[in-house]
Short mmCIF file of C-alpha atoms in Angstrom, two decimals:
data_model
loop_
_atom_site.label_atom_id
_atom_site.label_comp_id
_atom_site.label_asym_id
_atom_site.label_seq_id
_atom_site.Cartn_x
_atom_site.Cartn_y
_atom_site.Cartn_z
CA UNK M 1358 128.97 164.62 71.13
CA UNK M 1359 125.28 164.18 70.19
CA UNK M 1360 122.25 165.51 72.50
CA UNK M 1361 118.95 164.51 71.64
CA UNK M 1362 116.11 166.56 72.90
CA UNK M 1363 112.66 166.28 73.30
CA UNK M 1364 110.33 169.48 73.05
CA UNK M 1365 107.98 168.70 75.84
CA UNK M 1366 105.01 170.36 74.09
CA UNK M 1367 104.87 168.23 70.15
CA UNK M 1368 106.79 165.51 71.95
CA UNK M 1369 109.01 166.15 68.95
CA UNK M 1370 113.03 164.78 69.19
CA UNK M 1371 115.65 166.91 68.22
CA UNK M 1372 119.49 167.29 67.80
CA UNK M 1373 120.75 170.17 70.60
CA UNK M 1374 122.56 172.35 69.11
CA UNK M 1375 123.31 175.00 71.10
CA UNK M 1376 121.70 177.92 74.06
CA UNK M 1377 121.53 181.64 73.69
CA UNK M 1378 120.61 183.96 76.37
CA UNK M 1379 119.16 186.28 73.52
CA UNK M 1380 120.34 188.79 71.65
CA UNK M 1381 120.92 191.82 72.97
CA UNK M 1382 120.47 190.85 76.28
CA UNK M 1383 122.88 192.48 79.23
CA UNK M 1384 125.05 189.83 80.97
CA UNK M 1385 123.60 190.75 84.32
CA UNK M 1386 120.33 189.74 84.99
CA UNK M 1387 117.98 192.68 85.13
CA UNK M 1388 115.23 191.50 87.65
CA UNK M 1389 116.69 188.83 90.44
CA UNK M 1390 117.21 185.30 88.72
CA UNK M 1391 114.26 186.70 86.09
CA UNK M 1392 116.83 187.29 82.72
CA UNK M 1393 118.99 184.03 83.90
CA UNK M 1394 116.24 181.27 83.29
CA UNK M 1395 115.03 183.38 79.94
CA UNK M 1396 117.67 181.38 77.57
CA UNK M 1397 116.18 179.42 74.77
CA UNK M 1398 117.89 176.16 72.69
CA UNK M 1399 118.70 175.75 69.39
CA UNK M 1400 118.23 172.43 68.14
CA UNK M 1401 117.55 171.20 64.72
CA UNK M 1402 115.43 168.41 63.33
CA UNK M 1403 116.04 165.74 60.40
CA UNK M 1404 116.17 167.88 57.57
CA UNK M 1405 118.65 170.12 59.15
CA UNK M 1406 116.03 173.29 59.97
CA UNK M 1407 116.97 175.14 62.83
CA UNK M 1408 114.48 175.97 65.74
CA UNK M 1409 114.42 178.08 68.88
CA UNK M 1410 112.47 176.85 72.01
CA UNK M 1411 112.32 177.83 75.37
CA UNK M 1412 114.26 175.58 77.99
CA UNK M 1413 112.01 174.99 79.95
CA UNK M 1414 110.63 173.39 77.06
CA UNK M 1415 113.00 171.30 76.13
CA UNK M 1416 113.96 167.72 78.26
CA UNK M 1417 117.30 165.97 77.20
CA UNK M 1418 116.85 162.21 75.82
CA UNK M 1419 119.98 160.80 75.54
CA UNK M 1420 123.84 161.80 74.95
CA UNK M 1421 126.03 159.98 72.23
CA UNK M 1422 123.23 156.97 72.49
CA UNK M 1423 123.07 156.53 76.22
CA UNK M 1424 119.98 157.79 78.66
CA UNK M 1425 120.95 160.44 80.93
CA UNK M 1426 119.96 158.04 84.00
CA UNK M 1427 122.70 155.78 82.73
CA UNK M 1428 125.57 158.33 83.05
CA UNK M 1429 124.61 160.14 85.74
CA UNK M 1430 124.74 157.93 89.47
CA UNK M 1431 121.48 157.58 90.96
CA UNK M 1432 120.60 160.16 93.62
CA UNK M 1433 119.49 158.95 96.60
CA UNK M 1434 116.58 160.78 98.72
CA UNK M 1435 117.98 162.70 101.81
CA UNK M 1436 115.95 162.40 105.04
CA UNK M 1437 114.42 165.92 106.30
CA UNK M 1438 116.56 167.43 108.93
CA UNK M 1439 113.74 168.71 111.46
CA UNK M 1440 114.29 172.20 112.28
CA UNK M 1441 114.96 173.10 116.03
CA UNK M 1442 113.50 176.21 117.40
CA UNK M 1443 113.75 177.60 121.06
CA UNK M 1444 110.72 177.82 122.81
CA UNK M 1445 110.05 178.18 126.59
CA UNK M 1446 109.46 174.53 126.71
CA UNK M 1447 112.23 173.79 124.72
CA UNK M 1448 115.15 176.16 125.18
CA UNK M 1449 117.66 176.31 122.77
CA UNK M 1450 121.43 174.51 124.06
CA UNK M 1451 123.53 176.53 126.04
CA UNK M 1452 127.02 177.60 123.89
CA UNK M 1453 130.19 176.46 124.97
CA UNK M 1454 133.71 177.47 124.73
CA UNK M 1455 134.61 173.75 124.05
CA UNK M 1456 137.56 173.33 121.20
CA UNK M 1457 138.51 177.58 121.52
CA UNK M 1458 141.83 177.83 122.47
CA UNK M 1459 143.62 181.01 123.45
CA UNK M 1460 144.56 182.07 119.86
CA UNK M 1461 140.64 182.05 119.14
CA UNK M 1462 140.22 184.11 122.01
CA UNK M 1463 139.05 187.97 120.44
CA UNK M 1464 138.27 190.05 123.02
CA UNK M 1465 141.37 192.52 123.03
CA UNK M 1466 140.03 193.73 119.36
CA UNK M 1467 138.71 196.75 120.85
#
């Protein structure tokens, strides 16, 4: 399978060749979600030189000759769901026991 890659900064295409979290690096992320975006991609150009870029560098092009648009099915916008919060003048709905039968009933846990 071939990946072609644009670096976002030259513009530059390039063949993907592979990511690496770096070398060295402990499999758990050291600060929350900090270590897991901090992977860079190998990718090579015409001549066969190897390079190392950041990801969020890098944008993929196509994949074995076709745009990534074409393979993937077009996502549709979702609508906002609007948030309801309780206020005075708009109380929040009163709970029911509607659907609980006695089996859901856990108040002899104690």
């Amino acid at each position: 399978m071939t990946i072609i890659v644009k670096h976002l900064p030259s513009q530059t295409e390039y063949i993907f060749l592979g990511i690496s979290g770096g070398a060295g690096k402990s499999l758990l992320p050291t600060k929350v979600l900090g270590d897991f975006f901090a992977t860079s991609v190998a990718v090579c150009d015409q001549n066969g030189e190897i390079f190392c870029f950041p990801s969020t560098e890098i944008q993929v092009v196509e994949i074995d000759g076709e745009r990534p648009s074409d393979i993937l099915p077009e996502i549709l916008p979702t609508q906002p769901i609007p948030l309801e919060i309780p206020s005075p003048h708009n109380p929040a709905p009163a709970k029911t026991d509607e659907g609980l039968g006695e089996e859901d009933d856990d108040d002899d846990w104690i």
